[in-house]
PDB file of C-alpha atoms in Angstrom:
ATOM      1  CA  UNK B   1       0.000   0.000   0.000  1.00 53.00           C
ATOM      2  CA  UNK B   2       1.114   3.530  -0.633  1.00 69.00           C
ATOM      3  CA  UNK B   3       2.167   5.594   2.386  1.00 71.00           C
ATOM      4  CA  UNK B   4      -0.615   8.086   1.639  1.00 72.00           C
ATOM      5  CA  UNK B   5      -3.248   5.350   1.881  1.00 76.00           C
ATOM      6  CA  UNK B   6      -1.876   4.339   5.274  1.00 79.00           C
ATOM      7  CA  UNK B   7      -1.647   8.007   6.328  1.00 82.00           C
ATOM      8  CA  UNK B   8       2.102   7.700   6.924  1.00 82.00           C
ATOM      9  CA  UNK B   9       4.597  10.516   6.527  1.00 79.00           C
ATOM     10  CA  UNK B  10       8.012   9.641   5.050  1.00 74.00           C
ATOM     11  CA  UNK B  11      10.999  10.567   7.194  1.00 77.00           C
ATOM     12  CA  UNK B  12      13.574  10.053   4.445  1.00 82.00           C
ATOM     13  CA  UNK B  13      13.408  10.074   0.664  1.00 82.00           C
ATOM     14  CA  UNK B  14      16.045   8.789  -1.740  1.00 84.00           C
ATOM     15  CA  UNK B  15      15.799   9.549  -5.435  1.00 85.00           C
ATOM     16  CA  UNK B  16      16.977   6.908  -7.870  1.00 84.00           C
ATOM     17  CA  UNK B  17      18.684   7.307 -11.251  1.00 83.00           C
ATOM     18  CA  UNK B  18      16.985   9.863 -13.486  1.00 80.00           C
ATOM     19  CA  UNK B  19      17.807  10.537 -17.131  1.00 82.00           C
ATOM     20  CA  UNK B  20      17.348  14.249 -16.480  1.00 84.00           C
ATOM     21  CA  UNK B  21      19.886  14.250 -13.632  1.00 87.00           C
ATOM     22  CA  UNK B  22      19.310  16.545 -10.668  1.00 89.00           C
ATOM     23  CA  UNK B  23      16.575  18.510 -12.438  1.00 88.00           C
ATOM     24  CA  UNK B  24      14.655  15.284 -13.025  1.00 87.00           C
ATOM     25  CA  UNK B  25      15.056  14.251  -9.394  1.00 89.00           C
ATOM     26  CA  UNK B  26      13.717  17.597  -8.203  1.00 87.00           C
ATOM     27  CA  UNK B  27      10.823  17.232 -10.620  1.00 82.00           C
ATOM     28  CA  UNK B  28       9.941  13.787  -9.197  1.00 82.00           C
ATOM     29  CA  UNK B  29      10.094  15.176  -5.663  1.00 85.00           C
ATOM     30  CA  UNK B  30       7.902  18.100  -6.693  1.00 81.00           C
ATOM     31  CA  UNK B  31       5.381  15.683  -8.225  1.00 75.00           C
ATOM     32  CA  UNK B  32       5.148  13.974  -4.836  1.00 76.00           C
ATOM     33  CA  UNK B  33       4.968  17.360  -3.072  1.00 74.00           C
ATOM     34  CA  UNK B  34       8.210  16.493  -1.244  1.00 82.00           C
ATOM     35  CA  UNK B  35      10.392  19.351  -2.505  1.00 82.00           C
ATOM     36  CA  UNK B  36      10.111  22.775  -0.912  1.00 82.00           C
ATOM     37  CA  UNK B  37       9.198  25.384  -3.457  1.00 81.00           C
ATOM     38  CA  UNK B  38       7.154  28.539  -3.536  1.00 82.00           C
ATOM     39  CA  UNK B  39       3.388  27.824  -3.395  1.00 76.00           C
ATOM     40  CA  UNK B  40       2.964  29.470  -6.807  1.00 74.00           C
ATOM     41  CA  UNK B  41       4.967  26.622  -8.355  1.00 72.00           C
ATOM     42  CA  UNK B  42       2.366  24.074  -7.287  1.00 63.00           C
ATOM     43  CA  UNK B  43      -0.751  26.213  -7.741  1.00 62.00           C
ATOM     44  CA  UNK B  44      -1.272  26.548 -11.470  1.00 62.00           C
ATOM     45  CA  UNK B  45      -4.825  27.743 -12.061  1.00 66.00           C
ATOM     46  CA  UNK B  46      -6.506  25.760 -14.791  1.00 69.00           C
ATOM     47  CA  UNK B  47      -3.789  23.106 -14.853  1.00 82.00           C
ATOM     48  CA  UNK B  48      -4.295  19.909 -16.817  1.00 82.00           C
ATOM     49  CA  UNK B  49      -3.174  16.303 -16.539  1.00 87.00           C
ATOM     50  CA  UNK B  50      -2.792  14.539 -19.872  1.00 87.00           C
ATOM     51  CA  UNK B  51      -3.844  10.895 -20.035  1.00 86.00           C
ATOM     52  CA  UNK B  52      -3.021   8.452 -22.832  1.00 85.00           C
ATOM     53  CA  UNK B  53      -4.471   5.004 -22.127  1.00 86.00           C
ATOM     54  CA  UNK B  54      -3.002   1.831 -23.551  1.00 86.00           C
ATOM     55  CA  UNK B  55      -4.419  -1.624 -24.143  1.00 87.00           C
ATOM     56  CA  UNK B  56      -2.289  -4.788 -23.949  1.00 86.00           C
ATOM     57  CA  UNK B  57      -2.385  -6.757 -27.196  1.00 85.00           C
ATOM     58  CA  UNK B  58      -3.256  -9.881 -25.229  1.00 87.00           C
ATOM     59  CA  UNK B  59      -6.594  -8.404 -24.138  1.00 85.00           C
ATOM     60  CA  UNK B  60      -7.558  -7.719 -27.742  1.00 83.00           C
ATOM     61  CA  UNK B  61      -5.990 -10.572 -29.660  1.00 85.00           C
ATOM     62  CA  UNK B  62      -5.467 -13.618 -27.424  1.00 87.00           C
ATOM     63  CA  UNK B  63      -8.137 -16.252 -26.953  1.00 86.00           C
ATOM     64  CA  UNK B  64     -11.786 -16.294 -27.948  1.00 89.00           C
ATOM     65  CA  UNK B  65     -13.905 -13.172 -27.851  1.00 88.00           C
ATOM     66  CA  UNK B  66     -16.345 -13.966 -25.077  1.00 91.00           C
ATOM     67  CA  UNK B  67     -18.395 -12.046 -22.584  1.00 92.00           C
ATOM     68  CA  UNK B  68     -15.637 -12.659 -20.006  1.00 92.00           C
ATOM     69  CA  UNK B  69     -12.860 -11.389 -22.305  1.00 90.00           C
ATOM     70  CA  UNK B  70     -14.975  -8.324 -23.106  1.00 90.00           C
ATOM     71  CA  UNK B  71     -15.426  -7.535 -19.411  1.00 92.00           C
ATOM     72  CA  UNK B  72     -11.697  -8.065 -18.811  1.00 91.00           C
ATOM     73  CA  UNK B  73     -10.951  -5.491 -21.501  1.00 90.00           C
ATOM     74  CA  UNK B  74     -13.520  -3.000 -20.201  1.00 92.00           C
ATOM     75  CA  UNK B  75     -12.363  -3.419 -16.587  1.00 94.00           C
ATOM     76  CA  UNK B  76      -8.736  -2.878 -17.624  1.00 94.00           C
ATOM     77  CA  UNK B  77      -9.679   0.403 -19.286  1.00 91.00           C
ATOM     78  CA  UNK B  78     -11.860   1.508 -16.369  1.00 94.00           C
ATOM     79  CA  UNK B  79      -8.964   0.906 -13.941  1.00 95.00           C
ATOM     80  CA  UNK B  80      -6.721   3.114 -16.082  1.00 93.00           C
ATOM     81  CA  UNK B  81      -9.291   5.894 -16.124  1.00 93.00           C
ATOM     82  CA  UNK B  82      -9.935   5.571 -12.381  1.00 95.00           C
ATOM     83  CA  UNK B  83      -6.210   5.797 -11.655  1.00 95.00           C
ATOM     84  CA  UNK B  84      -5.808   8.824 -13.922  1.00 93.00           C
ATOM     85  CA  UNK B  85      -8.793  10.525 -12.283  1.00 94.00           C
ATOM     86  CA  UNK B  86      -7.364   9.846  -8.817  1.00 95.00           C
ATOM     87  CA  UNK B  87      -4.004  11.357  -9.790  1.00 93.00           C
ATOM     88  CA  UNK B  88      -5.721  14.386 -11.353  1.00 91.00           C
ATOM     89  CA  UNK B  89      -7.822  14.828  -8.228  1.00 90.00           C
ATOM     90  CA  UNK B  90      -4.773  14.623  -5.939  1.00 91.00           C
ATOM     91  CA  UNK B  91      -2.962  17.180  -8.101  1.00 88.00           C
ATOM     92  CA  UNK B  92      -6.041  19.405  -8.388  1.00 84.00           C
ATOM     93  CA  UNK B  93      -5.865  19.159 -12.172  1.00 86.00           C
ATOM     94  CA  UNK B  94      -8.383  18.595 -14.934  1.00 81.00           C
ATOM     95  CA  UNK B  95      -7.931  15.251 -16.653  1.00 85.00           C
ATOM     96  CA  UNK B  96      -7.703  15.393 -20.443  1.00 79.00           C
ATOM     97  CA  UNK B  97      -7.371  12.384 -22.709  1.00 78.00           C
ATOM     98  CA  UNK B  98      -5.273  12.094 -25.840  1.00 66.00           C
ATOM     99  CA  UNK B  99      -7.611   9.424 -27.166  1.00 55.00           C
ATOM    100  CA  UNK B 100      -9.576  10.184 -30.284  1.00 48.00           C
ATOM    101  CA  UNK B 101     -11.708   7.745 -32.276  1.00 44.00           C
ATOM    102  CA  UNK B 102      -9.657   8.753 -35.316  1.00 42.00           C
ATOM    103  CA  UNK B 103      -6.274   7.881 -33.775  1.00 46.00           C
ATOM    104  CA  UNK B 104      -4.844   4.371 -33.754  1.00 50.00           C
ATOM    105  CA  UNK B 105      -5.001   2.331 -30.564  1.00 52.00           C
ATOM    106  CA  UNK B 106      -1.917   2.422 -28.351  1.00 56.00           C
ATOM    107  CA  UNK B 107      -1.252  -1.312 -28.073  1.00 56.00           C
ATOM    108  CA  UNK B 108       1.339  -2.465 -25.558  1.00 58.00           C
ATOM    109  CA  UNK B 109       2.904  -5.899 -25.311  1.00 53.00           C
TER     110      UNK B 109
END
């Protein structure tokens, strides 16, 4: 479980390797609200959180297309949306999706 769910406060934080070096580490800490910065940095009126869902190929292509496989696919997508909404809510952002019926599906392996 995440520390926030257990209502625990971290007493130490260690950042791991980041491709962006120190700037990337600060960014990760800021995302978790663990880096001291001016309140204006965190309070962006009208901020957005972009969301691009993906669907594993196995859910679309493996096995027979049954009621159970359909519900597995739908539940997978609903979990992604729920998670994105929770993150947007925690960050006080508006969730926007990059998905369009015209675009190709983002299939992952």
